[in-house]
Tab-separated table of C-alpha atoms and ligand atoms in Angstrom:
chain	number	residue	atom	x	y	z
A	1	MET	CA	4.561	97.664	-23.124
A	2	ILE	CA	1.864	95.369	-21.818
A	3	LEU	CA	2.556	91.678	-21.349
A	4	GLU	CA	-0.559	89.488	-21.707
A	5	LEU	CA	-0.720	85.794	-20.833
A	6	ASP	CA	-3.385	83.149	-21.432
A	7	CYS	CA	-2.415	80.182	-19.265
A	8	GLY	CA	-4.309	77.143	-20.537
A	9	ASN	CA	-4.062	73.556	-19.404
A	10	SER	CA	-1.302	72.604	-21.852
A	11	PHE	CA	0.138	75.824	-23.227
A	12	ILE	CA	0.747	79.435	-22.286
A	13	LYS	CA	-0.121	81.861	-25.056
A	14	TRP	CA	1.670	85.185	-24.536
A	15	ARG	CA	2.011	88.459	-26.334
A	16	VAL	CA	3.441	91.905	-25.761
A	17	ILE	CA	1.463	94.875	-27.072
A	18	SER	CA	2.163	98.583	-27.057
A	19	ARG	CA	0.807	100.640	-24.146
A	20	ASP	CA	-2.102	101.938	-26.277
A	21	GLY	CA	-2.872	98.451	-27.585
A	22	SER	CA	-2.398	99.414	-31.224
A	23	GLN	CA	0.676	97.236	-31.956
A	24	ARG	CA	1.533	93.606	-31.297
A	25	LEU	CA	5.268	93.596	-30.608
A	26	PHE	CA	6.009	89.989	-29.632
A	27	ALA	CA	3.951	86.811	-29.349
A	28	GLY	CA	4.431	83.118	-28.729
A	29	VAL	CA	3.073	79.796	-27.507
A	30	VAL	CA	5.077	77.852	-24.900
A	31	ASP	CA	4.503	74.640	-23.004
A	32	SER	CA	5.960	75.588	-19.598
A	33	ASP	CA	6.700	78.514	-17.290
A	34	SER	CA	10.425	78.110	-17.870
A	35	ALA	CA	9.956	78.223	-21.657
A	36	LEU	CA	7.971	81.436	-21.145
A	37	PHE	CA	10.826	83.004	-19.196
A	38	ASP	CA	13.322	81.910	-21.856
A	39	SER	CA	11.162	83.542	-24.555
A	40	LEU	CA	10.795	86.763	-22.564
A	41	ALA	CA	14.529	86.887	-21.886
A	42	ALA	CA	15.162	86.491	-25.622
A	43	ALA	CA	12.794	89.328	-26.648
A	44	PRO	CA	14.940	92.333	-27.598
A	45	GLN	CA	14.375	95.619	-25.736
A	46	LEU	CA	11.473	94.305	-23.744
A	47	GLN	CA	10.209	96.962	-21.329
A	48	VAL	CA	7.095	95.702	-19.646
A	49	SER	CA	5.212	98.318	-17.635
A	50	HIS	CA	1.984	96.349	-17.148
A	51	CYS	CA	1.024	92.702	-17.129
A	52	ARG	CA	-2.361	91.003	-17.141
A	53	LEU	CA	-3.168	87.337	-17.302
A	54	VAL	CA	-5.896	84.760	-17.303
A	55	SER	CA	-5.302	81.304	-15.947
A	56	VAL	CA	-7.384	78.141	-15.772
A	57	ARG	CA	-4.607	76.492	-13.758
A	58	SER	CA	-4.672	75.926	-9.995
A	59	ASP	CA	-4.393	78.995	-7.743
A	60	ALA	CA	-1.007	77.743	-6.500
A	61	GLU	CA	0.405	77.445	-10.039
A	62	THR	CA	-0.947	80.868	-10.967
A	63	GLU	CA	0.464	82.493	-7.804
A	64	GLN	CA	3.860	80.984	-8.503
A	65	LEU	CA	3.830	82.363	-12.042
A	66	VAL	CA	2.800	85.819	-10.793
A	67	ALA	CA	5.650	85.763	-8.246
A	68	ARG	CA	8.210	84.796	-10.891
A	69	LEU	CA	6.950	87.482	-13.264
A	70	TYR	CA	7.442	90.026	-10.479
A	71	GLU	CA	10.999	88.783	-9.895
A	72	LEU	CA	11.865	88.957	-13.592
A	73	LEU	CA	10.029	92.107	-14.689
A	74	GLY	CA	9.316	93.990	-11.466
A	75	VAL	CA	5.669	94.175	-12.525
A	76	GLU	CA	2.659	92.927	-10.570
A	77	ALA	CA	0.511	90.855	-12.935
A	78	VAL	CA	-3.220	91.571	-12.737
A	79	CYS	CA	-5.220	88.328	-12.912
A	80	ALA	CA	-8.653	88.209	-14.529
A	81	GLN	CA	-11.296	87.327	-11.933
A	82	SER	CA	-14.708	85.773	-12.170
A	83	ALA	CA	-17.612	88.185	-12.377
A	84	SER	CA	-21.370	87.869	-12.620
A	85	GLN	CA	-21.489	90.806	-15.053
A	86	VAL	CA	-19.108	92.973	-17.081
A	87	GLY	CA	-20.737	95.793	-19.035
A	88	ALA	CA	-23.808	94.377	-20.755
A	89	VAL	CA	-22.575	90.781	-20.538
A	90	CYS	CA	-24.084	88.594	-17.790
A	91	ASN	CA	-22.520	85.312	-16.749
A	92	GLY	CA	-25.083	82.540	-17.229
A	93	TYR	CA	-23.679	79.945	-14.812
A	94	GLU	CA	-25.676	79.072	-11.666
A	95	ASP	CA	-22.452	79.900	-9.803
A	96	TYR	CA	-20.580	82.433	-11.929
A	97	ARG	CA	-17.271	81.522	-10.231
A	98	ARG	CA	-17.390	78.053	-11.769
A	99	LEU	CA	-17.324	79.220	-15.373
A	100	GLY	CA	-13.784	78.815	-16.749
A	101	LEU	CA	-12.121	82.215	-16.956
A	102	ASP	CA	-10.892	81.561	-20.491
A	103	ARG	CA	-14.505	80.928	-21.527
A	104	TRP	CA	-15.715	84.053	-19.765
A	105	LEU	CA	-13.081	86.219	-21.453
A	106	ALA	CA	-13.816	84.681	-24.862
A	107	VAL	CA	-17.501	85.500	-24.271
A	108	LEU	CA	-16.637	89.111	-23.348
A	109	GLY	CA	-14.361	89.385	-26.384
A	110	ALA	CA	-16.909	87.933	-28.793
A	111	TYR	CA	-19.751	90.164	-27.623
A	112	HIS	CA	-17.473	93.192	-27.793
A	113	LEU	CA	-16.526	92.376	-31.400
A	114	GLY	CA	-19.955	91.193	-32.552
A	115	GLN	CA	-22.382	93.388	-30.556
A	116	CYS	CA	-25.002	90.750	-31.309
A	117	ALA	CA	-25.965	87.171	-30.446
A	118	CYS	CA	-22.853	84.962	-30.588
A	119	LEU	CA	-21.701	81.370	-30.589
A	120	VAL	CA	-18.125	81.019	-29.328
A	121	VAL	CA	-16.202	77.790	-29.838
A	122	ASP	CA	-12.711	77.450	-28.302
A	123	LEU	CA	-10.748	74.424	-29.492
A	124	GLY	CA	-7.826	73.692	-27.188
A	125	THR	CA	-7.010	70.881	-24.758
A	126	ALA	CA	-10.722	70.921	-24.057
A	127	VAL	CA	-13.304	72.204	-26.527
A	128	THR	CA	-15.923	74.624	-25.268
A	129	ALA	CA	-18.983	76.217	-26.838
A	130	ASP	CA	-20.798	79.211	-25.334
A	131	PHE	CA	-23.970	81.039	-26.340
A	132	ILE	CA	-24.605	84.739	-25.787
A	133	SER	CA	-27.914	86.399	-26.638
A	134	ALA	CA	-28.213	89.701	-28.508
A	135	ASP	CA	-28.704	91.552	-25.188
A	136	GLY	CA	-25.533	90.074	-23.682
A	137	LEU	CA	-26.928	87.225	-21.609
A	138	HIS	CA	-24.568	84.277	-21.537
A	139	GLN	CA	-26.858	81.278	-21.842
A	140	GLY	CA	-24.350	78.569	-20.854
A	141	GLY	CA	-22.459	76.157	-23.030
A	142	PHE	CA	-20.825	72.789	-23.509
A	143	ILE	CA	-17.448	71.246	-22.707
A	144	CYS	CA	-15.944	68.201	-24.387
A	145	PRO	CA	-12.459	66.754	-24.853
A	146	GLY	CA	-10.263	68.428	-27.442
A	147	LEU	CA	-8.083	66.741	-30.017
A	148	PRO	CA	-5.067	66.179	-27.740
A	149	LEU	CA	-7.245	64.519	-25.086
A	150	MET	CA	-9.138	62.345	-27.576
A	151	ARG	CA	-5.990	60.931	-29.127
A	152	ASP	CA	-4.304	60.433	-25.742
A	153	GLN	CA	-7.288	58.530	-24.387
A	154	LEU	CA	-7.294	56.220	-27.391
A	155	SER	CA	-3.625	55.394	-27.098
A	156	THR	CA	-3.786	55.080	-23.289
A	157	HIS	CA	-6.723	52.673	-23.277
A	158	THR	CA	-5.874	50.433	-26.225
A	159	ARG	CA	-2.907	48.132	-26.909
A	160	ARG	CA	-2.540	48.621	-30.623
A	161	ILE	CA	-3.296	52.249	-31.329
A	162	ARG	CA	0.286	53.440	-31.689
A	163	TYR	CA	1.720	55.701	-34.351
A	164	ASP	CA	4.302	58.331	-34.927
A	165	ARG	CA	3.668	62.047	-34.338
A	166	GLN	CA	4.984	62.992	-37.779
A	167	VAL	CA	2.684	60.465	-39.471
A	168	ALA	CA	-0.204	61.998	-37.509
A	169	LEU	CA	0.426	65.449	-38.984
A	170	ALA	CA	0.502	64.047	-42.514
A	171	ALA	CA	-2.748	62.138	-41.897
A	172	LEU	CA	-4.730	65.386	-41.714
A	173	GLN	CA	-4.074	66.438	-45.298
A	174	GLU	CA	-7.492	64.969	-46.135
A	175	LEU	CA	-10.458	63.369	-44.336
A	176	GLU	CA	-11.102	60.216	-46.420
A	177	PRO	CA	-11.611	56.972	-44.432
A	178	GLY	CA	-8.202	56.109	-42.947
A	179	ARG	CA	-6.072	53.321	-44.400
A	180	SER	CA	-3.607	53.327	-41.516
A	181	THR	CA	-4.017	53.650	-37.738
A	182	ALA	CA	-2.693	57.190	-37.802
A	183	GLU	CA	-5.115	58.256	-40.523
A	184	ALA	CA	-8.062	56.462	-38.927
A	185	VAL	CA	-7.531	58.009	-35.485
A	186	GLU	CA	-6.477	61.487	-36.527
A	187	ARG	CA	-9.274	61.872	-39.040
A	188	GLY	CA	-11.809	60.244	-36.732
A	189	CYS	CA	-11.010	62.707	-33.945
A	190	VAL	CA	-11.126	65.695	-36.297
A	191	LEU	CA	-14.532	64.517	-37.522
A	192	MET	CA	-15.669	64.404	-33.870
A	193	LEU	CA	-14.670	68.065	-33.512
A	194	ARG	CA	-16.332	68.999	-36.760
A	195	GLY	CA	-19.508	67.161	-35.795
A	196	PHE	CA	-19.505	68.962	-32.452
A	197	VAL	CA	-19.169	72.333	-34.142
A	198	ALA	CA	-21.917	71.508	-36.664
A	199	GLU	CA	-24.230	70.596	-33.766
A	200	GLN	CA	-23.464	73.880	-31.967
A	201	LEU	CA	-24.324	75.712	-35.146
A	202	LEU	CA	-27.740	73.997	-35.264
A	203	GLN	CA	-28.332	74.915	-31.632
A	204	ALA	CA	-27.403	78.535	-32.284
A	205	GLN	CA	-29.729	78.679	-35.313
A	206	ALA	CA	-32.602	77.418	-33.152
A	207	ARG	CA	-31.730	79.714	-30.245
A	208	PHE	CA	-31.056	82.876	-32.235
A	209	PRO	CA	-33.408	82.849	-35.261
A	210	GLU	CA	-32.770	86.571	-35.729
A	211	GLY	CA	-29.137	85.847	-36.565
A	212	PHE	CA	-25.798	85.486	-34.780
A	213	GLU	CA	-22.037	85.606	-35.278
A	214	VAL	CA	-19.796	82.567	-34.840
A	215	PHE	CA	-16.348	83.045	-33.320
A	216	LEU	CA	-13.757	80.282	-33.426
A	217	THR	CA	-10.590	80.369	-31.350
A	218	GLY	CA	-7.979	78.038	-29.814
A	219	GLY	CA	-5.103	76.122	-31.342
A	220	ASP	CA	-7.297	73.748	-33.360
A	221	ALA	CA	-9.766	76.301	-34.788
A	222	ASP	CA	-8.417	75.868	-38.317
A	223	LEU	CA	-9.472	72.203	-38.341
A	224	VAL	CA	-13.151	73.166	-38.167
A	225	ARG	CA	-13.345	76.590	-39.813
A	226	ASP	CA	-14.934	75.376	-43.053
A	227	VAL	CA	-17.775	73.729	-41.092
A	228	VAL	CA	-19.007	77.286	-40.439
A	229	PRO	CA	-18.335	79.303	-43.599
A	230	GLY	CA	-19.235	82.667	-42.059
A	231	ALA	CA	-17.256	82.133	-38.855
A	232	GLN	CA	-14.640	84.589	-37.700
A	233	VAL	CA	-11.447	82.875	-36.569
A	234	VAL	CA	-10.077	85.155	-33.869
A	235	THR	CA	-6.874	83.685	-32.478
A	236	ASP	CA	-6.589	86.396	-29.833
A	237	LEU	CA	-10.219	86.314	-28.674
A	238	VAL	CA	-9.291	85.574	-25.053
A	239	PHE	CA	-6.915	88.558	-25.118
A	240	VAL	CA	-9.691	90.802	-26.429
A	241	GLY	CA	-11.718	89.790	-23.375
A	242	LEU	CA	-8.707	90.096	-21.078
A	243	ALA	CA	-8.285	93.779	-21.962
A	244	ILE	CA	-11.966	94.344	-21.143
A	245	ALA	CA	-11.833	92.444	-17.847
A	246	CYS	CA	-8.520	93.991	-16.751
A	247	PRO	CA	-8.337	97.585	-18.025
A	248	LEU	CA	-5.141	99.447	-17.086
A	249	SER	CA	-5.736	101.708	-14.112
B	1	ATP	N1	1.764	76.861	-32.204
B	1	ATP	C1	1.091	75.943	-31.536
B	1	ATP	N2	1.541	75.511	-30.332
B	1	ATP	C2	0.869	74.600	-29.641
B	1	ATP	N3	-0.288	74.056	-30.051
B	1	ATP	C3	-0.786	74.416	-31.228
B	1	ATP	C4	-0.136	75.389	-32.021
B	1	ATP	N4	-0.894	75.556	-33.133
B	1	ATP	C5	-1.936	74.733	-33.036
B	1	ATP	N5	-1.889	74.018	-31.911
B	1	ATP	C6	-2.882	73.034	-31.473
B	1	ATP	O1	-3.615	73.669	-30.450
B	1	ATP	C7	-4.090	72.734	-29.487
B	1	ATP	C8	-3.959	73.389	-28.131
B	1	ATP	O2	-4.808	74.485	-28.140
B	1	ATP	P1	-4.683	75.747	-27.193
B	1	ATP	O3	-3.271	76.194	-27.195
B	1	ATP	O4	-5.748	76.658	-27.605
B	1	ATP	O5	-5.131	75.172	-25.829
B	1	ATP	P2	-4.417	74.793	-24.461
B	1	ATP	O6	-3.707	75.938	-23.853
B	1	ATP	O7	-3.692	73.525	-24.638
B	1	ATP	O8	-5.613	74.409	-23.603
B	1	ATP	P3	-6.797	75.235	-23.060
B	1	ATP	O9	-7.987	74.563	-23.634
B	1	ATP	O10	-6.689	75.043	-21.614
B	1	ATP	O11	-6.631	76.637	-23.496
B	1	ATP	C9	-3.281	71.457	-29.695
B	1	ATP	O12	-4.179	70.436	-30.077
B	1	ATP	C10	-2.349	71.763	-30.856
B	1	ATP	O13	-2.450	70.741	-31.833
B	2	PAU	C1	-13.078	73.900	-19.799
B	2	PAU	C2	-11.699	74.503	-19.669
B	2	PAU	C3	-10.703	73.438	-19.239
B	2	PAU	C4	-11.298	75.021	-21.066
B	2	PAU	O1	-10.028	75.562	-21.049
B	2	PAU	C5	-11.695	75.704	-18.669
B	2	PAU	O2	-12.573	76.681	-19.123
B	2	PAU	C6	-12.091	75.279	-17.279
B	2	PAU	O3	-11.298	74.753	-16.549
B	2	PAU	N1	-13.388	75.563	-16.905
B	2	PAU	C7	-13.939	75.255	-15.618
B	2	PAU	C8	-15.189	74.461	-15.741
B	2	PAU	C9	-16.344	75.186	-16.426
B	2	PAU	O4	-16.119	76.103	-17.245
B	2	PAU	O5	-17.494	74.830	-16.163
B	3	K	K1	-8.177	78.223	-24.079
């Protein structure tokens, strides 16, 4: 079994797949290393022979996680590394090492699946958009705050924006102008995301007049999917790229 981890800024997405990659055996989303170890301990008949991970956390945090995985599973996790090129895909950053590894893997995954020009939008703690041309050249992208950051900033920097988490979830049933603080903020922030995605779509149409695929991923992808009717929502896009960047030796 192969254990795969995508260590984002707020959550760790993990899954266990069969050695040949054909079956997904276990999967989860956790908010801490200790919750990850609890989940792994609770997985019945887990026999991990290989582990690969991508992390956008600090090197120290990532090294600590790798050390604990070795203690628990006896397996040395392989960490995805920055690269200026993988296969036909070229990193478009001035300094390729500065491009977030989750973005790079999502780019590799999207081009692998699409084999054509692509727009990739990842909606997590941060939201990122990346453009890849039909011949695999990553053309750069955009970063903006995601939903969790937008709502936190509003409540941190105002006195009277306060509402309950449960009310927030209910507020997103529709996107009419809000008649309560929760509705106004939650819907306002979702409209920011949707506007961002619509703008990326316009940019992609201008950049790739011959056509392109749109890939949406990240925890909040569902909130924007109908902005791009033809988009593919690929929850595991980063893992698709991870397998390409870290093939088993
Ligand atoms: N099962 C879930 N667990 C946690 N968050 C979820 C889940 N489903 C949807 N979400 C939403 O996903 C968002 C977090 O997205 P995601 O997990 O892709 O990113 P992240 O790991 O926090 O950050 P990063 O951008 O660094 O990857 C939150 O806004 C949350 O509302
Ligand atoms: C933008 C995030 C936080 C998205 O997870 C991550 O990709 C990251 O830390 N990137 C480094 C900065 C950059 O990509 O330019
Ligand atoms: K991510």
